[in-house]
Coordinates of C-alpha atoms (C1' of nucleotides) in Angstrom, one line a residue:
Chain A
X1 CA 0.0 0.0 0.0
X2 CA 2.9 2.3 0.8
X3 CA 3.5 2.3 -3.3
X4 CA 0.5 4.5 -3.7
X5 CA 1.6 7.0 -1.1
X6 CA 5.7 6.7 -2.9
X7 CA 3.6 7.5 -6.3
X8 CA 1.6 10.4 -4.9
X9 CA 5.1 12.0 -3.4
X10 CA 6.8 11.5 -7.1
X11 CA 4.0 13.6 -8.9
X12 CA 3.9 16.1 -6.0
X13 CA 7.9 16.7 -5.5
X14 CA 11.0 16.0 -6.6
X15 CA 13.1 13.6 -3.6
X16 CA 16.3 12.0 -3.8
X17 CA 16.8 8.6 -2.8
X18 CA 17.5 9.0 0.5
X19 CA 14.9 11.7 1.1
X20 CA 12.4 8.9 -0.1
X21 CA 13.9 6.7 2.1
X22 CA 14.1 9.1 5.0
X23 CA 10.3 9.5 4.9
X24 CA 9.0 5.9 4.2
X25 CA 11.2 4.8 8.0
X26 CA 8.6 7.1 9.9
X27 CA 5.5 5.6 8.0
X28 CA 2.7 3.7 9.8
X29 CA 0.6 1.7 7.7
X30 CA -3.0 1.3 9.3
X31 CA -6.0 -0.6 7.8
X32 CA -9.8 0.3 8.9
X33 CA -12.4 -1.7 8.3
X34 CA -15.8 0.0 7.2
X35 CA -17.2 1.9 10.3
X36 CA -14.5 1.8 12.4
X37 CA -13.1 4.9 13.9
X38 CA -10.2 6.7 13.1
X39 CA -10.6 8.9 15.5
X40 CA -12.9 9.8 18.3
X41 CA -14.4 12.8 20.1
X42 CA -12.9 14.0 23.2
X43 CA -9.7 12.2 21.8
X44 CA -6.4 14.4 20.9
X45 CA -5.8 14.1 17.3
X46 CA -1.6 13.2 17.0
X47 CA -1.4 12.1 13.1
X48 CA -0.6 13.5 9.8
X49 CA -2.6 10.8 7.4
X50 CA -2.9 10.0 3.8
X51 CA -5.4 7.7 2.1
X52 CA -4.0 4.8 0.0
X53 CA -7.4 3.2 -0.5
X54 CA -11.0 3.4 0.6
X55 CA -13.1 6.9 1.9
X56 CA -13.2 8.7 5.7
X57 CA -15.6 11.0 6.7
X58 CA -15.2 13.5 9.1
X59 CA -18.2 14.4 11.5
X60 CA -19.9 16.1 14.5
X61 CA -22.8 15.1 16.8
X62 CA -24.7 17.5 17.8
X63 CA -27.1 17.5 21.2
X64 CA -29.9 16.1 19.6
X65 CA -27.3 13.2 18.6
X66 CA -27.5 14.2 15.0
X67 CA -24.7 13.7 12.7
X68 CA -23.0 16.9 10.9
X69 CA -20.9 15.5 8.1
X70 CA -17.9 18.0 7.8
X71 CA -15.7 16.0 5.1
X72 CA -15.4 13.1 3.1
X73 CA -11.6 11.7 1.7
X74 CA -10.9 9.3 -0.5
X75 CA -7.3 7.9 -1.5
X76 CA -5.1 10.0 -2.5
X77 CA -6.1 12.6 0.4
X78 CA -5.5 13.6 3.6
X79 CA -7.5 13.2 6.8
X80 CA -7.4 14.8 10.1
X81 CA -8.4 17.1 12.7
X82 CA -5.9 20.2 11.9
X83 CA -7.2 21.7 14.8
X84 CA -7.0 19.0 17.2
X85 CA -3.4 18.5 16.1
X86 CA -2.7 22.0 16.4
X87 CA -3.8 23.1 19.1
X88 CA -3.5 19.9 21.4
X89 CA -6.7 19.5 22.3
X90 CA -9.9 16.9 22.3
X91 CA -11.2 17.0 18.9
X92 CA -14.8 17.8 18.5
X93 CA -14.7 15.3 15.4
X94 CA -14.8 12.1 14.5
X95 CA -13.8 10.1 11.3
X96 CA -14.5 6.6 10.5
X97 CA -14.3 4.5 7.8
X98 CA -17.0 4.3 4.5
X99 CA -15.4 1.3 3.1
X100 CA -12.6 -0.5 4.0
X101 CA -9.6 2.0 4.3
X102 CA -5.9 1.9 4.7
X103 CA -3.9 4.9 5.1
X104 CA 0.2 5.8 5.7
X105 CA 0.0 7.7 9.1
X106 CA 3.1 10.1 10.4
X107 CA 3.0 11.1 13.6
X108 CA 3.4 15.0 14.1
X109 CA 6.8 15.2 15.4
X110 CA 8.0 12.8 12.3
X111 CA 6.0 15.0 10.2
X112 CA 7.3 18.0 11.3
X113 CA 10.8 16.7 11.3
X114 CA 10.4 15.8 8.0
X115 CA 9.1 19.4 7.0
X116 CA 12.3 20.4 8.3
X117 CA 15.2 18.3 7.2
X118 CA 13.4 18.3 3.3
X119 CA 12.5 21.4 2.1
X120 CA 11.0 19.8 -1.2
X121 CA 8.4 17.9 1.5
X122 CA 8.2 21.2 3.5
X123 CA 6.7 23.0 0.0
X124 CA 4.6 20.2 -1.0
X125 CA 3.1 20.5 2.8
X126 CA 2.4 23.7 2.5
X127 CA 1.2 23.1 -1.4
X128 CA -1.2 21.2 0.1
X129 CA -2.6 23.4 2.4
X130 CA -3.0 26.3 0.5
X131 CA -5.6 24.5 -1.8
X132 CA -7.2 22.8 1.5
X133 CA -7.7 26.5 2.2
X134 CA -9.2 27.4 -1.3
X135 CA -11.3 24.8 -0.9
X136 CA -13.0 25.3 2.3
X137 CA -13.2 29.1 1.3
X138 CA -15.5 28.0 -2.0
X139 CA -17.0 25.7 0.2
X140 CA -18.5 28.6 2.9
X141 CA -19.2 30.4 -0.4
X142 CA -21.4 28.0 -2.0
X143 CA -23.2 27.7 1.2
X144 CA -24.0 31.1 1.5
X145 CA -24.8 31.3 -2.1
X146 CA -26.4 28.1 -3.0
X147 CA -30.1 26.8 -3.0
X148 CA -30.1 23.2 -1.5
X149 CA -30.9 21.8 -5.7
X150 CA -28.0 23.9 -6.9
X151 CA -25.6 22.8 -3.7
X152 CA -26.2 19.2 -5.0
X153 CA -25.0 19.9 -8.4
X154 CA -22.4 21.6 -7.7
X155 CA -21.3 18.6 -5.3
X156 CA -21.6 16.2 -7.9
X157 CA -19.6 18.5 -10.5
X158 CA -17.2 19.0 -8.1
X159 CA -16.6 15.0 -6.7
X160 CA -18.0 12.8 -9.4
X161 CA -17.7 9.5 -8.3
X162 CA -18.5 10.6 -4.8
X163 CA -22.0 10.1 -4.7
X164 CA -22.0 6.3 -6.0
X165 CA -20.1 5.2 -3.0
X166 CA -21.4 7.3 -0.1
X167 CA -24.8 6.9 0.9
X168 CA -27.2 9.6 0.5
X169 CA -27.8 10.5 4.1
X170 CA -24.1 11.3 4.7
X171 CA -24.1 13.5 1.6
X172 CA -27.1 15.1 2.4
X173 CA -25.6 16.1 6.0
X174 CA -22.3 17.4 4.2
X175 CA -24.6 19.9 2.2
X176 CA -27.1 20.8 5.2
X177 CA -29.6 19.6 3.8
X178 CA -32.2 16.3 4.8
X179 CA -32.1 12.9 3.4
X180 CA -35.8 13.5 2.2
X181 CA -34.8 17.3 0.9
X182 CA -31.5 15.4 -1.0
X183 CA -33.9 12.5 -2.7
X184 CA -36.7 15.1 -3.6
X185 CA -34.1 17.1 -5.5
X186 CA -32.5 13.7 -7.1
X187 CA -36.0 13.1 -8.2
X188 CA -36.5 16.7 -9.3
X189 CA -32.9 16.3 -11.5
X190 CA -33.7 13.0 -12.9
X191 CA -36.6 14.3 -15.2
X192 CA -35.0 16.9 -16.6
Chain B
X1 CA 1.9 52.5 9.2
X2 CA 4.8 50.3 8.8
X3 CA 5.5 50.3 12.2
X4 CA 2.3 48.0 13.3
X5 CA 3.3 45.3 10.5
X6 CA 7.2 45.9 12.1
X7 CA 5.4 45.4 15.7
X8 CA 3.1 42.1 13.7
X9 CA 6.3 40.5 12.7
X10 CA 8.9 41.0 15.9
X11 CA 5.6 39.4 18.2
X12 CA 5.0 36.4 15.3
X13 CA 8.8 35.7 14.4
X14 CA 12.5 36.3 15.4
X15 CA 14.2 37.9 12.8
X16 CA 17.5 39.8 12.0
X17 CA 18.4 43.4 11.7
X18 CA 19.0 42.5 8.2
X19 CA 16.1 40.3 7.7
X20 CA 13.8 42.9 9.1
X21 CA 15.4 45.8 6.6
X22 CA 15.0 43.2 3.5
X23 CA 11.3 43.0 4.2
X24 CA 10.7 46.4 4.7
X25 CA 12.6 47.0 1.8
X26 CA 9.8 45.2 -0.6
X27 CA 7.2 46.7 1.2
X28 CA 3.9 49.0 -0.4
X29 CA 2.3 51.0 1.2
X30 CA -1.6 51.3 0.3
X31 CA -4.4 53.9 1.7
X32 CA -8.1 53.2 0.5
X33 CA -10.7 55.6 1.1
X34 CA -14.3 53.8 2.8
X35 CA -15.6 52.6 -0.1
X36 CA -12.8 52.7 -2.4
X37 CA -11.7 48.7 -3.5
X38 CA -8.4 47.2 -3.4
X39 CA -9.4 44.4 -6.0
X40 CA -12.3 44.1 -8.2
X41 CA -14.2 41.1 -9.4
X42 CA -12.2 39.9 -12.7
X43 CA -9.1 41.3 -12.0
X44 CA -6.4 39.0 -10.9
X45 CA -5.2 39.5 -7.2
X46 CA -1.3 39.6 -7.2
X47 CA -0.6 40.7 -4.0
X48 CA -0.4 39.5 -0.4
X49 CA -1.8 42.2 1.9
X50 CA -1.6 43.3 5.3
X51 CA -4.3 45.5 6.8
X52 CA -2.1 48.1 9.6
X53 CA -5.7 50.0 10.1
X54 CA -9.0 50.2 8.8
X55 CA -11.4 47.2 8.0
X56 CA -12.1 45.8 4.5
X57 CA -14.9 43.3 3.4
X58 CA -14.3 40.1 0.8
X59 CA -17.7 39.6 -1.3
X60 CA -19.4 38.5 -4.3
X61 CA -22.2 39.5 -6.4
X62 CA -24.4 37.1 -8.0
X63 CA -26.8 37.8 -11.1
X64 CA -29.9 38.7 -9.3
X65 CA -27.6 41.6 -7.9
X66 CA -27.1 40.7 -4.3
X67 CA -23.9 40.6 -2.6
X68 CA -22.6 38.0 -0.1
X69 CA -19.8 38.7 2.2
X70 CA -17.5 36.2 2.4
X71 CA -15.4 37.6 4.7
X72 CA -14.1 40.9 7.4
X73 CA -10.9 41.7 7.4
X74 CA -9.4 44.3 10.3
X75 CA -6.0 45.6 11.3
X76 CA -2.9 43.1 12.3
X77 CA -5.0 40.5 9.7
X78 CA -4.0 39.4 5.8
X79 CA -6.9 39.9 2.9
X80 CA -6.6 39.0 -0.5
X81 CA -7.6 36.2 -2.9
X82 CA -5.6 33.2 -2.2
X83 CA -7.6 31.2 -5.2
X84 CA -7.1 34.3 -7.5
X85 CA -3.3 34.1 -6.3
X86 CA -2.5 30.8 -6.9
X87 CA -4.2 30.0 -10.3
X88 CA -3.5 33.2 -11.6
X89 CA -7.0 33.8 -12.8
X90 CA -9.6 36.4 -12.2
X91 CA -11.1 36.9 -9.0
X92 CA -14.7 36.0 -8.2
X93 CA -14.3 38.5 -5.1
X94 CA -14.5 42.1 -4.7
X95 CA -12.6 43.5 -1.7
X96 CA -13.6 47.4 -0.6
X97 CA -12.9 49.1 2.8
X98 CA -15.3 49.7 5.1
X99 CA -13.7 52.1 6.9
X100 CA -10.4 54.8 5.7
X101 CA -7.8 51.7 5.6
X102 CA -4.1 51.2 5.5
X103 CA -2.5 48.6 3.7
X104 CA 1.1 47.0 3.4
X105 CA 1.2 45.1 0.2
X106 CA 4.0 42.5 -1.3
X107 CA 4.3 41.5 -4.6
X108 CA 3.7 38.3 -4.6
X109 CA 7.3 37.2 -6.7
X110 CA 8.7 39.2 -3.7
X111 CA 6.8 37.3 -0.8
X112 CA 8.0 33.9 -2.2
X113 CA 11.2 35.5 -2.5
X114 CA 11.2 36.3 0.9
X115 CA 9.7 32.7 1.8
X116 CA 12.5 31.5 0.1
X117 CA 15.4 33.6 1.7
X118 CA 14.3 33.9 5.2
X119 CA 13.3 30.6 7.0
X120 CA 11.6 32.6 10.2
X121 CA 8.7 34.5 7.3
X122 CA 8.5 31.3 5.9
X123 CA 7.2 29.6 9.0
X124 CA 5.0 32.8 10.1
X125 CA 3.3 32.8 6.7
X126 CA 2.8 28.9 7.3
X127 CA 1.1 29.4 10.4
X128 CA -0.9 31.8 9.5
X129 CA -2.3 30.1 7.0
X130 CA -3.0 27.1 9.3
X131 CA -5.0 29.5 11.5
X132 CA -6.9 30.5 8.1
X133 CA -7.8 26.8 7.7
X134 CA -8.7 26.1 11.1
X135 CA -11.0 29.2 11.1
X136 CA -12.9 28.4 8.0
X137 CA -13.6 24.9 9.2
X138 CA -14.8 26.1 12.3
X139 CA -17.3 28.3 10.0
X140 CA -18.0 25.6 7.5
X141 CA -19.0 24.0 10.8
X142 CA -21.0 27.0 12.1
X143 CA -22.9 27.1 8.9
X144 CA -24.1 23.3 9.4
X145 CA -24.8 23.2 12.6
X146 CA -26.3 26.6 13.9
X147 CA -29.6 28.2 13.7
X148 CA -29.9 32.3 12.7
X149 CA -29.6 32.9 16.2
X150 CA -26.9 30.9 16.7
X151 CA -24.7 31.9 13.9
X152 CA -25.2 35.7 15.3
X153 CA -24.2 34.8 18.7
X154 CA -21.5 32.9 17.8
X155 CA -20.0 35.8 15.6
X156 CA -20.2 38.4 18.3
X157 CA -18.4 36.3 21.0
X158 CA -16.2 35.1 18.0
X159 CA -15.0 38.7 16.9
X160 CA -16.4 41.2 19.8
X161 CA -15.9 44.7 18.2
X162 CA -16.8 44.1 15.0
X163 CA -20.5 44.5 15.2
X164 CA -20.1 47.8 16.2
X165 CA -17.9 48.6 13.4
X166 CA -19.5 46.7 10.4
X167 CA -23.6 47.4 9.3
X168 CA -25.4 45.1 10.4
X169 CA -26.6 44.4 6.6
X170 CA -23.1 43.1 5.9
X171 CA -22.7 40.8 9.2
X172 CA -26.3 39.3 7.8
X173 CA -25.1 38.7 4.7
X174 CA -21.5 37.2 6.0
X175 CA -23.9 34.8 8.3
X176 CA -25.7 33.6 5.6
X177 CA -29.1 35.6 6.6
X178 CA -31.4 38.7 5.8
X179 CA -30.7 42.0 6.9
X180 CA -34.4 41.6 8.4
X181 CA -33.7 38.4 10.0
X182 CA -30.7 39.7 11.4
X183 CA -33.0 42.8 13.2
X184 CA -35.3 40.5 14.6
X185 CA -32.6 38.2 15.9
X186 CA -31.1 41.2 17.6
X187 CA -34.5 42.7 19.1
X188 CA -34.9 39.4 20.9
X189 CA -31.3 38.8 22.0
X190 CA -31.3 42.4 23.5
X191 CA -34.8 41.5 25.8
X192 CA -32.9 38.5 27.2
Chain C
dG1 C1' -27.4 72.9 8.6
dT2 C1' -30.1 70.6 5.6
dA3 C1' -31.5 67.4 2.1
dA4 C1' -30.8 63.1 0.0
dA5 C1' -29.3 58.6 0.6
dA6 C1' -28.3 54.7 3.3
dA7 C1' -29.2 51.7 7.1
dC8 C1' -32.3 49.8 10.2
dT9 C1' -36.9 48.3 12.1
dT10 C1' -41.4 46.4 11.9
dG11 C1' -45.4 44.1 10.1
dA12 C1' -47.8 41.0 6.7
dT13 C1' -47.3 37.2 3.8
dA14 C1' -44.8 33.6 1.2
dT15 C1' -41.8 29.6 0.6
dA16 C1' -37.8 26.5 0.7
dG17 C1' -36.7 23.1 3.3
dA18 C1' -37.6 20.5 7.9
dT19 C1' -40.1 17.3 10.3
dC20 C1' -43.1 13.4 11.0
dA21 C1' -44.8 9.2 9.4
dA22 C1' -45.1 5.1 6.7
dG23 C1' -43.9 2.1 3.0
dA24 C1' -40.4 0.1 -0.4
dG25 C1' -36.0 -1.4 -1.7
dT26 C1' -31.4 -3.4 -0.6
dG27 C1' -27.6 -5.7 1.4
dG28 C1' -24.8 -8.1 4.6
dG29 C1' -24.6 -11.7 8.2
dA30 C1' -26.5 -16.2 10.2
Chain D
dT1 C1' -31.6 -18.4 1.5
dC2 C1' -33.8 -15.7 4.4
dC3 C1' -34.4 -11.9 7.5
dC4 C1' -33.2 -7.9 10.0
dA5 C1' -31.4 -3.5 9.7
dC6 C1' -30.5 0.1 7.2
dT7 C1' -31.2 3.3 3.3
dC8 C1' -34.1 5.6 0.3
dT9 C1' -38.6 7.4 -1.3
dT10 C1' -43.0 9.6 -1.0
dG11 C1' -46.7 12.2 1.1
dA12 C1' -48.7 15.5 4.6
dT13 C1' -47.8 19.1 7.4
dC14 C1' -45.0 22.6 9.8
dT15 C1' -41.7 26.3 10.6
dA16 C1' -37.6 29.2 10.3
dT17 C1' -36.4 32.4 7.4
dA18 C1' -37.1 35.0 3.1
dT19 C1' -39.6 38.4 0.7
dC20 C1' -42.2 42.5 0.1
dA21 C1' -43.6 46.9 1.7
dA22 C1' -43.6 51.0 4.5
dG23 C1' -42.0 53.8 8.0
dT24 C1' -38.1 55.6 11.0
dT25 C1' -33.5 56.6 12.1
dT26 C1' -28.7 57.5 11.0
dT27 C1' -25.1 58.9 7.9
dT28 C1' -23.2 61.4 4.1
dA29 C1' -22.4 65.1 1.1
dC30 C1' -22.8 69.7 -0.3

DNA sequence: GTAAAAACTTGATATAGATCAAGAGTGGGA
DNA sequence: TCCCACTCTTGATCTATATCAAGTTTTTAC
């Protein structure tokens, strides 16, 4: 599984040997199977972690014990509570498993020793983070923007392939919308 | 004015005599008059940008003509448009000041140069943008979760001050909200 | 200082989307 | 293979917030 993550480091950046090397010592490899947790509320989140294979979401629960959906990643992402990490504190989230998952985990201080000794990671890093950023900005402004038919369409524009392997009630939640609301609109969509 | 960006950087980041002198040395200064912008939908945003006084507003404008406020920005804070930034490509976002601002501007060829030269900036500018993240999760979050009410209450124990700064049309519009909803919220928050 | 333009408030009404409820598929585990 | 649990659909009703409209207050510009 590693191979996926060595692949997703070649496109990204340019290593030598050893720098390769240097990163794949401090990798932990970590299978989920679907449901489990990768992390759980009240717990400190200590990881940077990519997806090799299968889908994560990312979620509160509110009061009321309702789910919030905050995120979904797939392989080929990163997952995490930024925050958490950050700050050093109990997350507020939690993330489990879709489908059966495996990820490369670092934890933060190989991470950030890594950022240090290899520039070339260091700029990928922060690559990486400046589009997490653009994202989430686009994100608050479809939100604000967006009727709940045109937030779906835009979501399936955005992430096709998304919506054929998460279940409708978790991509509802994600949009703020209802189950019912998000099947009416398919409905609506398929006619047309 | 450059002396509150000086005082920005010495509390953020440990830097040289001659570190210091090389930033100021590719520094702009920018004054806006209330109203005036500093970047206008289509343009392409080339900058980064540090507000030393004043307050300046982030929106869009869809067809029907209505704006939406994506974000405030206030002294000792960055604006801009990362997305714009990156890709090179014209903004969706107007940016005006709300009130007389002050502005230190960097090209942004020189702020990667000064990334690149001065390990310290590098790191600030990192962490900064980690904060930025962090931040618009927490408001993706918000936006999911909250009721009217909420989101309003939130946003003044959030960022006390700025209420009595920004019209309360423009807070309504940043929460996603009427300018009407927003009155009655605040007539029944002020009984309590 | 005064007039015009914004910004804010308040009331009446409309509506997108939520909630409640019940039935129809669908899939994974024994 | 069957069944239980879950997901999705559909309908009826409700509600938070939007929209429309008019008046009041505050700010801006000359």
């Amino acid at each position: 599984m590693y191979e996926i993550f060595q692949k997703y480091l070649e496109e990204k950046t340019e290593l030598t040997q050893a720098e390769s090397e240097r990163i794949q010592s401090f990798a932990i490899i970590k299978k989920l199977r679907k449901r489990q947790y990768l992390l759980q509320e009240g717990d400190v989140w200590k990881y940077d972690a990519f997806i090799t294979k299968g889908c994560v979401r990312t979620y509160t629960v509110d009061e009321k014990g309702s789910e919030h959906v905050n995120s979904f990643s797939i392989e080929n992402w990163w997952t995490g509570d930024r925050e958490s990490l950050m700050m050093q504190q109990p997350s507020r989230f939690n993330i489990d498993a879709i489908e059966d998952t495996e990820l490369v985990l670092f934890t933060h201080e190989n991470f950030e020793l890594l950022c240090k000794e290899i520039p070339a990671f260091n700029n990928m890093v922060n690559a990486i983070l400046q589009r997490s950023f653009i994202a989430a900005q686009n994100r608050i402004q479809a939100s604000l923007t967006l009727t709940a038919e045109e937030k779906y369409l835009n979501f399936i524009s955005k992430y096709p392939g998304f919506a054929s392997r998460i279940p409708q009630t978790m991509i509802a939640s994600y949009l703020g919308m209802t189950p019912e609301t998000l099947s009416r609109i398919r409905k609506q969509t398929a006619k047309k």
